[in-house]
Short mmCIF file of C-alpha atoms in Angstrom, two decimals:
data_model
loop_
_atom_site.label_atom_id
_atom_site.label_comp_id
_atom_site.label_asym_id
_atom_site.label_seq_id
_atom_site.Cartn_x
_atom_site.Cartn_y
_atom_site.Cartn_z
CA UNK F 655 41.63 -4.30 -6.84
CA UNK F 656 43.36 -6.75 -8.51
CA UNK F 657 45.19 -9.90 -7.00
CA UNK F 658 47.83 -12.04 -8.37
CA UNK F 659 48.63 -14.99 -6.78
CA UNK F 660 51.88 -16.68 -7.45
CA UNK F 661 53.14 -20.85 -6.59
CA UNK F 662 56.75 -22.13 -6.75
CA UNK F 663 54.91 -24.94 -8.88
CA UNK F 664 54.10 -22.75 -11.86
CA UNK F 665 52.88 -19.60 -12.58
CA UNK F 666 48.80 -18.95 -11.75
CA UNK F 667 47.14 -15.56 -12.50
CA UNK F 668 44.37 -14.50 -11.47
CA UNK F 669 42.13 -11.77 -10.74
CA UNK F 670 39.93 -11.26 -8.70
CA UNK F 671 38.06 -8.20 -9.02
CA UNK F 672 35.93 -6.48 -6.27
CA UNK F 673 33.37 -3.96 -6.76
CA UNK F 674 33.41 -1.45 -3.63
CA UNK F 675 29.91 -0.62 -1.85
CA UNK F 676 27.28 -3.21 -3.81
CA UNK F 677 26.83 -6.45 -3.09
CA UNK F 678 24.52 -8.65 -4.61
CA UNK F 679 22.71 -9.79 -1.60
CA UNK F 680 21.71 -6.45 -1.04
CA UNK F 681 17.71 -5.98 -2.24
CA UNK F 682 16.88 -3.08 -3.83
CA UNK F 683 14.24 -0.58 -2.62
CA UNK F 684 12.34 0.07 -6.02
CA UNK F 685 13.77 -2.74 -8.55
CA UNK F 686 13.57 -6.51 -9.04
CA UNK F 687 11.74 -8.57 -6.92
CA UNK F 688 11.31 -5.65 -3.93
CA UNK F 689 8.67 -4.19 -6.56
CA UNK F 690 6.42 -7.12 -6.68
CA UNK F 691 4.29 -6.80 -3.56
CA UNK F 692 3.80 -3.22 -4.81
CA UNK F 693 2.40 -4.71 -8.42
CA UNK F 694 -0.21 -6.66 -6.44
CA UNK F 695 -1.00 -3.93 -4.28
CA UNK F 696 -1.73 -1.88 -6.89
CA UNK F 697 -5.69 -2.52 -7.63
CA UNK F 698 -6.60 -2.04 -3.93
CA UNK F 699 -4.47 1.07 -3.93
CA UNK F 700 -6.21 2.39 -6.75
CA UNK F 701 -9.46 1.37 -5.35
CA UNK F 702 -8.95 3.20 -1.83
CA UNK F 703 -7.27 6.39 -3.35
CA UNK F 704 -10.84 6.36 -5.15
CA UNK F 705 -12.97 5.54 -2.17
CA UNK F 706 -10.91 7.33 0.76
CA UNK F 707 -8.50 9.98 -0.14
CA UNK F 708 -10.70 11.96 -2.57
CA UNK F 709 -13.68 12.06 -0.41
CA UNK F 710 -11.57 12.96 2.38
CA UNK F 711 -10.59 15.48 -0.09
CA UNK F 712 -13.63 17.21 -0.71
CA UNK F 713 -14.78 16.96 3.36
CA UNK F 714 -11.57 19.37 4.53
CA UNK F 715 -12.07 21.46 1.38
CA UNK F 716 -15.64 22.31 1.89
CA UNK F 717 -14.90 22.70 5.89
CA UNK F 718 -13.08 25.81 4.75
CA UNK F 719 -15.76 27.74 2.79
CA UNK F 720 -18.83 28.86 2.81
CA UNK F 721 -20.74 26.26 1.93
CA UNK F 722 -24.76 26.54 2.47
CA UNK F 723 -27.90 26.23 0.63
CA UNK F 724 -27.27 29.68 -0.85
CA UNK F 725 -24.32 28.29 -2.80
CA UNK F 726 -25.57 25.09 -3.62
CA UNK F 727 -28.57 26.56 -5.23
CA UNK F 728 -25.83 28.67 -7.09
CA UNK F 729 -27.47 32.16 -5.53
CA UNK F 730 -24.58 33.05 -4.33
CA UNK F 731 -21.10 32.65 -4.99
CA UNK F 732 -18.86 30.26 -3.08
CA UNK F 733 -16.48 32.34 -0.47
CA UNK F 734 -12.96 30.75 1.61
CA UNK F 735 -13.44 31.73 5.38
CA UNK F 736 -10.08 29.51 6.39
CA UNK F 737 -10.92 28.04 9.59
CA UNK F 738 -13.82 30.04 10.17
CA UNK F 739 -15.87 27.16 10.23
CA UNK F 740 -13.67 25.49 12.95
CA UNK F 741 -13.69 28.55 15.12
CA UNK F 742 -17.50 28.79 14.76
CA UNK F 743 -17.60 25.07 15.34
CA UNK F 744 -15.32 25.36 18.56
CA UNK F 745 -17.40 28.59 20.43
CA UNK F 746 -20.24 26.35 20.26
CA UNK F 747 -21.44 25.25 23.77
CA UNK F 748 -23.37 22.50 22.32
CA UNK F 749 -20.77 21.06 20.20
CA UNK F 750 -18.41 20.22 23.17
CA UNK F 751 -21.45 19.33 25.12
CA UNK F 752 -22.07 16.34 22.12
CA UNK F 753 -18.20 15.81 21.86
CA UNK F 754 -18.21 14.76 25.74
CA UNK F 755 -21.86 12.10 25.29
CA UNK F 756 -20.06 10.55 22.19
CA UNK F 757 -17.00 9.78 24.07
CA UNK F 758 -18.91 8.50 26.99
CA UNK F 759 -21.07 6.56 24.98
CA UNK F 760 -18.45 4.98 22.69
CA UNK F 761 -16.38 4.13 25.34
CA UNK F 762 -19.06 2.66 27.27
CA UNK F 763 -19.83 0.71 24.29
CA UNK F 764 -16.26 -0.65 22.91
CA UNK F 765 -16.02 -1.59 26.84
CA UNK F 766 -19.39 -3.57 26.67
CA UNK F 767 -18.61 -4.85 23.29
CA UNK F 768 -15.07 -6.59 24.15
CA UNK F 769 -16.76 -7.44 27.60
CA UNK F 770 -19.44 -9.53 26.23
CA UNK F 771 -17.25 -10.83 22.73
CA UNK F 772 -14.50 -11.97 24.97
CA UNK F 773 -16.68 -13.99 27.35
CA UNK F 774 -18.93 -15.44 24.64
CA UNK F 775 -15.57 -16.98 22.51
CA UNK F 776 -14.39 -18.39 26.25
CA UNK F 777 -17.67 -20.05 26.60
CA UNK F 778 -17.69 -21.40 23.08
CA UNK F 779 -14.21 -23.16 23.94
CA UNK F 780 -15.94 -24.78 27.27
CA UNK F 781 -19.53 -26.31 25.66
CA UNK F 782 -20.60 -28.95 23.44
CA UNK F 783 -20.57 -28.86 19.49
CA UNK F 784 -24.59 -28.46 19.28
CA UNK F 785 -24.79 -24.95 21.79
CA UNK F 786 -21.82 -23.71 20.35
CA UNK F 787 -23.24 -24.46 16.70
CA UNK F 788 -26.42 -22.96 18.38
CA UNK F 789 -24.33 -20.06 19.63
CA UNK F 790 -22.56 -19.09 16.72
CA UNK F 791 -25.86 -19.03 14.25
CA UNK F 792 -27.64 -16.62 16.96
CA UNK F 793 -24.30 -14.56 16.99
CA UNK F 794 -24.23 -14.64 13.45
CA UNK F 795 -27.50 -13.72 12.60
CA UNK F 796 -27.28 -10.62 14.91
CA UNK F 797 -24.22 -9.54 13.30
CA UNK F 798 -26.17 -10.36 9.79
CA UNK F 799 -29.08 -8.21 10.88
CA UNK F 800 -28.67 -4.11 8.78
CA UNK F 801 -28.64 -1.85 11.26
CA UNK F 802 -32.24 -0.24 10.68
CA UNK F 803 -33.82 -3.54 11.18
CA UNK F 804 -32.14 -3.89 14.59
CA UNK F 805 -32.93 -0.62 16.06
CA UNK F 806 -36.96 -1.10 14.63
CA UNK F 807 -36.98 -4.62 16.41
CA UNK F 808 -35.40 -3.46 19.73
CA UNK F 809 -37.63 -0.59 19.43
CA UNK F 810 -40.93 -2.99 19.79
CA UNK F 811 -39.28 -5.27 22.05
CA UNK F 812 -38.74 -2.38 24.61
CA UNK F 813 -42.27 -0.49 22.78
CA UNK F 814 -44.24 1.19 26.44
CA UNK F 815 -47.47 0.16 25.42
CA UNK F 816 -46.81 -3.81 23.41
CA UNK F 817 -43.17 -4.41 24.19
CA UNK F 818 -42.95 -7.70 26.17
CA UNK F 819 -39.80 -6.24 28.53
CA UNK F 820 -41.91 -3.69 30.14
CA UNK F 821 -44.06 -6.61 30.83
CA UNK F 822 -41.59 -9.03 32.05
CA UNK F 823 -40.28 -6.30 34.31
CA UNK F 824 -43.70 -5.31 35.63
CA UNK F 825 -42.62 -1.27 34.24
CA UNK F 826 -45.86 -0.67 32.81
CA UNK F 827 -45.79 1.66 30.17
CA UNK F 828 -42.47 3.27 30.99
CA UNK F 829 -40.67 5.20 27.89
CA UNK F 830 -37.12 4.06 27.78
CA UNK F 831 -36.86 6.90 25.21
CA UNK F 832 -37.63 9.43 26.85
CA UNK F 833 -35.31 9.89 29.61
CA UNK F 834 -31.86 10.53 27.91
CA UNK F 835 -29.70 7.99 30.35
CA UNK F 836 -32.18 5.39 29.20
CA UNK F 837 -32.54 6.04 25.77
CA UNK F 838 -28.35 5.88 25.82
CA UNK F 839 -28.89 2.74 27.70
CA UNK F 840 -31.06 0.82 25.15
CA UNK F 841 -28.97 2.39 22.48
CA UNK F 842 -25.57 0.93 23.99
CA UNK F 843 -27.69 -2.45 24.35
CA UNK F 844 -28.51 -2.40 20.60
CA UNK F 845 -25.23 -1.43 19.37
CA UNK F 846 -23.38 -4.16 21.77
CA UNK F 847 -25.78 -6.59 20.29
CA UNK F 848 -24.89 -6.13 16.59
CA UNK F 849 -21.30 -5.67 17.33
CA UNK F 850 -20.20 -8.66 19.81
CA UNK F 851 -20.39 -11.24 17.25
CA UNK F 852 -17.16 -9.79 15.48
CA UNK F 853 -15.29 -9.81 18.63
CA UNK F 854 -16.75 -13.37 19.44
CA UNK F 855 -15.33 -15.08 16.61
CA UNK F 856 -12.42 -13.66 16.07
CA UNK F 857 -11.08 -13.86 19.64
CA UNK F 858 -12.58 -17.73 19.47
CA UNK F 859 -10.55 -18.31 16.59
CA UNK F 860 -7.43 -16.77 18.52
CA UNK F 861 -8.22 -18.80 21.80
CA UNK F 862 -8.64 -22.16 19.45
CA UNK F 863 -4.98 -21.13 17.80
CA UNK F 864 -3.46 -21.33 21.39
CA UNK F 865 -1.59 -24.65 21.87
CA UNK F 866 -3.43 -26.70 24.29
CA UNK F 867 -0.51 -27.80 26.63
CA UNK F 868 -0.10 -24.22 27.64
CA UNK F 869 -3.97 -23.92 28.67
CA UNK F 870 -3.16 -27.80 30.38
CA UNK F 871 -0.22 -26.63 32.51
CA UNK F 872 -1.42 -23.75 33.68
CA UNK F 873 -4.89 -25.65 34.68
CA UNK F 874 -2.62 -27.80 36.43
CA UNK F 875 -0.86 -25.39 38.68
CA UNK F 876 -4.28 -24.16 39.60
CA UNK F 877 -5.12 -21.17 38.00
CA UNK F 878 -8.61 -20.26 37.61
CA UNK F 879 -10.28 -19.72 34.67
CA UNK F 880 -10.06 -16.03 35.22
CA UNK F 881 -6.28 -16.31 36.00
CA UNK F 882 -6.22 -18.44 32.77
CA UNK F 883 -7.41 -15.74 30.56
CA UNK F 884 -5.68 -12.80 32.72
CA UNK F 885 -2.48 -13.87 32.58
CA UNK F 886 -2.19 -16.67 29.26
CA UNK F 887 -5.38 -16.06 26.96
CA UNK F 888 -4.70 -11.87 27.29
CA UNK F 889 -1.26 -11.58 26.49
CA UNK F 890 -1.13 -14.70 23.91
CA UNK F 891 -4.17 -12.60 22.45
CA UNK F 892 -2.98 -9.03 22.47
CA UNK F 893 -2.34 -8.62 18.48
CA UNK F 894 -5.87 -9.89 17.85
CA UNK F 895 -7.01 -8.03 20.67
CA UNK F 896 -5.39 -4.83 19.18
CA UNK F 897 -7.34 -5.39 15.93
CA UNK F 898 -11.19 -5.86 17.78
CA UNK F 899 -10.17 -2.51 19.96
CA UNK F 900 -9.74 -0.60 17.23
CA UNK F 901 -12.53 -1.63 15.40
CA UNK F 902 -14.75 -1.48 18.24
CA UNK F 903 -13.17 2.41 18.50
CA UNK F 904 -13.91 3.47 15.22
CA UNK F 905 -17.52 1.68 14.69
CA UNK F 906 -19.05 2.57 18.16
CA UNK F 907 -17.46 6.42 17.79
CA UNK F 908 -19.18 7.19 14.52
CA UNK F 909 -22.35 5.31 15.54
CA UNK F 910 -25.39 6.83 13.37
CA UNK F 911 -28.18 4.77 12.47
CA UNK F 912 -29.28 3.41 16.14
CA UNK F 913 -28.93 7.00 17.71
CA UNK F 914 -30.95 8.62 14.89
CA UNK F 915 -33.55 5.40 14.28
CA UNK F 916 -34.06 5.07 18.38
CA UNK F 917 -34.08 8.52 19.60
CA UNK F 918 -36.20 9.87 16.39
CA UNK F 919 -32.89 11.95 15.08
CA UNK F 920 -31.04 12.52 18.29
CA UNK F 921 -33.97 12.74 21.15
CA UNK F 922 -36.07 15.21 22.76
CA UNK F 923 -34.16 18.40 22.45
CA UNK F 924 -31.46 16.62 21.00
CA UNK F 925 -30.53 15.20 24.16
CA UNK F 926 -29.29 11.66 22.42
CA UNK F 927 -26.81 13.68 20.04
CA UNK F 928 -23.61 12.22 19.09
CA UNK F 929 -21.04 14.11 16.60
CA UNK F 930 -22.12 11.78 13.81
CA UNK F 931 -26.17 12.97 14.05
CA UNK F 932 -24.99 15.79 15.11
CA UNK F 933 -22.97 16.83 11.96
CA UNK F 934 -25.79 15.36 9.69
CA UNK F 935 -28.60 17.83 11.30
CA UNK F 936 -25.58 20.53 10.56
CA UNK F 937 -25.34 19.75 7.22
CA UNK F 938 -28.98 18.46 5.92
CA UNK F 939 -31.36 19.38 8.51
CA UNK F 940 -30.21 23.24 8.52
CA UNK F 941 -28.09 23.22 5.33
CA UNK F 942 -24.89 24.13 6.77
CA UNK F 943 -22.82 21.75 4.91
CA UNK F 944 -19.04 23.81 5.84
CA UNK F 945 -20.32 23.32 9.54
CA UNK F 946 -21.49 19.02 8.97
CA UNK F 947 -17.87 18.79 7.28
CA UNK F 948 -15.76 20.60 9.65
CA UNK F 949 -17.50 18.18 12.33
CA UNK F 950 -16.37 15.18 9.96
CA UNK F 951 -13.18 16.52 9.91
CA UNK F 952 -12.52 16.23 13.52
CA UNK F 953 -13.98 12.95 13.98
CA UNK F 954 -11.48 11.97 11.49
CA UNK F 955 -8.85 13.66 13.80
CA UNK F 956 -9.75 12.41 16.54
CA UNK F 957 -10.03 8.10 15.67
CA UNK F 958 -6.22 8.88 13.84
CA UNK F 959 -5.30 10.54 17.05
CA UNK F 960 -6.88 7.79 19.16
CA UNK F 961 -5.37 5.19 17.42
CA UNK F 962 -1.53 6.20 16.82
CA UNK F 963 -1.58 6.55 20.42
CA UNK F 964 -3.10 2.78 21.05
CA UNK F 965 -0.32 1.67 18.65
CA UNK F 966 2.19 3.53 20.05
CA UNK F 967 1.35 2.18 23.29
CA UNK F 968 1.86 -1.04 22.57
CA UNK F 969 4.73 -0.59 20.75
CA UNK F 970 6.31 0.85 23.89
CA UNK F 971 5.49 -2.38 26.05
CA UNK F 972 7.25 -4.24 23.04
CA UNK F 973 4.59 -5.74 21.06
CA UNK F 974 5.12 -6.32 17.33
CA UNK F 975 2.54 -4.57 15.27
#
């Protein structure tokens, strides 16, 4: 388009020329500056594409063969059954009888977990420097503390014959092991042990990013400390919250190393089994490795599923994710 302007004073041309459908505010998707985050992003793409996708991979292609010790040892050859392995996997009785104790127990653990984290970090806002110094280090060093170690020391601490809590609580030489609600139960203790430091600190670094006039006023109008946290902390807290829920989900859900150290691989008759032991006795203990990965697969399923449905959740109430 070209415009020429005209004045009684002289004669002034000019032209102005417009360019139809760009405009050089515009960013663009793939070019210029849009493709620096991408640049930086790069190593830890590479990284996790290494770590994540391929082994992912190789778990949902070996969940649709045959896969046993017969092939491994080369024996026989390798065969595709499709999702034979799932359909075996699903007419199992005891498969959905594990499925049903891991949800349970997870659940009852991620409950436990944000429970006891979110209490702790609003205790650490209400004492002293010294006990919450003192508070943090003993949080700390549980969360510190590999996972084996844990389960061996809660294992003599609650031991029938020289633990001191059978002692303390005058039980004699009762077997928390043995029965499978109590073996769950000092399981669940364990694993809310090693996990509540995570939730501690990061919900007391949330609570301590809260301005304090807000906490003041509504002190002021009377609100207990429960209302306090109920109706301020909770919703001023919901992103982090989000993040510890998740993390709780997908830790306490694939729990291994306390259920196999503190039950001796899953219990008597296997009565402690959760998918993750579960798939490992599939897949090591009686060398069905299509079986153990068609079990990993839907674990994987599942905590996606689980999630995108938290998220979408909360993206439904309006909360920016």
């Amino acid at each position: 388009m070209t415009v020429s302007p005209s004045s009684s004073g002289g004669a002034v041309r000019g032209r102005v020329r417009v360019r139809r459908g760009t405009s050089r505010s515009s960013p663009r998707p793939f070019g210029g500056a849009s493709r620096t985050p991408w640049i930086y992003l790069a190593p830890a793409l590479v990284v996790l594409g290494g770590l994540l996708v391929y082994p992912v991979y190789q778990l949902g292609l070996i969940s649709f063969l045959e896969y046993t010790q017969a092939q491994v040892s080369g024996g026989e050859a390798t065969t595709f059954r499709g999702f034979g392995n799932y359909a075996e996997l699903f007419g199992d009785g005891e498969f959905w009888r594990v499925l049903l104790a891991t949800v349970v127990f997870a659940g009852a653990c991620v409950v436990s977990t944000l429970a006891v984290g979110c209490a702790l970090a609003v205790l650490l806002t209400r004492v002293r420097a010294v006990p919450r110094l003192v508070l943090m280090l003993a949080a700390l060093g549980a969360w510190a503390t590999p996972a084996v170690t844990g389960s061996t020391v809660w294992l003599l601490l609650f031991d029938p014959d020289f633990g001191p809590v059978n002692r303390m609580l005058g039980l004699g030489d009762h077997s928390w092991t043995y029965g499978r609600y109590s073996a769950f139960l000092l399981v669940l203790l364990e694993v809310v042990w090693c996990s509540f430091p995570f939730v501690m600190v990061t919900v007391y670094a949330g609570i301590k990013a809260v301005p304090g006039e807000v906490l003041e006023a509504a002190a002021l109008d009377g609100a207990s400390q429960w209302r306090i946290w109920r109706s301020v902390l909770a919703p001023m807290l919901r992103p982090i919250l989000v993040v510890v829920t998740i993390q709780s989900v997908i830790w306490d859900f694939k729990v291994f190393t306390q259920i196999y150290v503190m039950t001796n691989g899953g219990g008597i008759a296997g009565q402690n089994l959760v998918l993750n032991v579960y798939a490992y006795q599939k897949a090591f203990a009686s060398s069905q490795y299509s079986l153990g990965s068609a079990i990993g697969v839907v674990m994987l399923l599942i905590l996606l599923a689980v999630t995108l449905v938290y998220l979408r959740l909360l993206r439904r109430q309006g909360e920016e994710l």
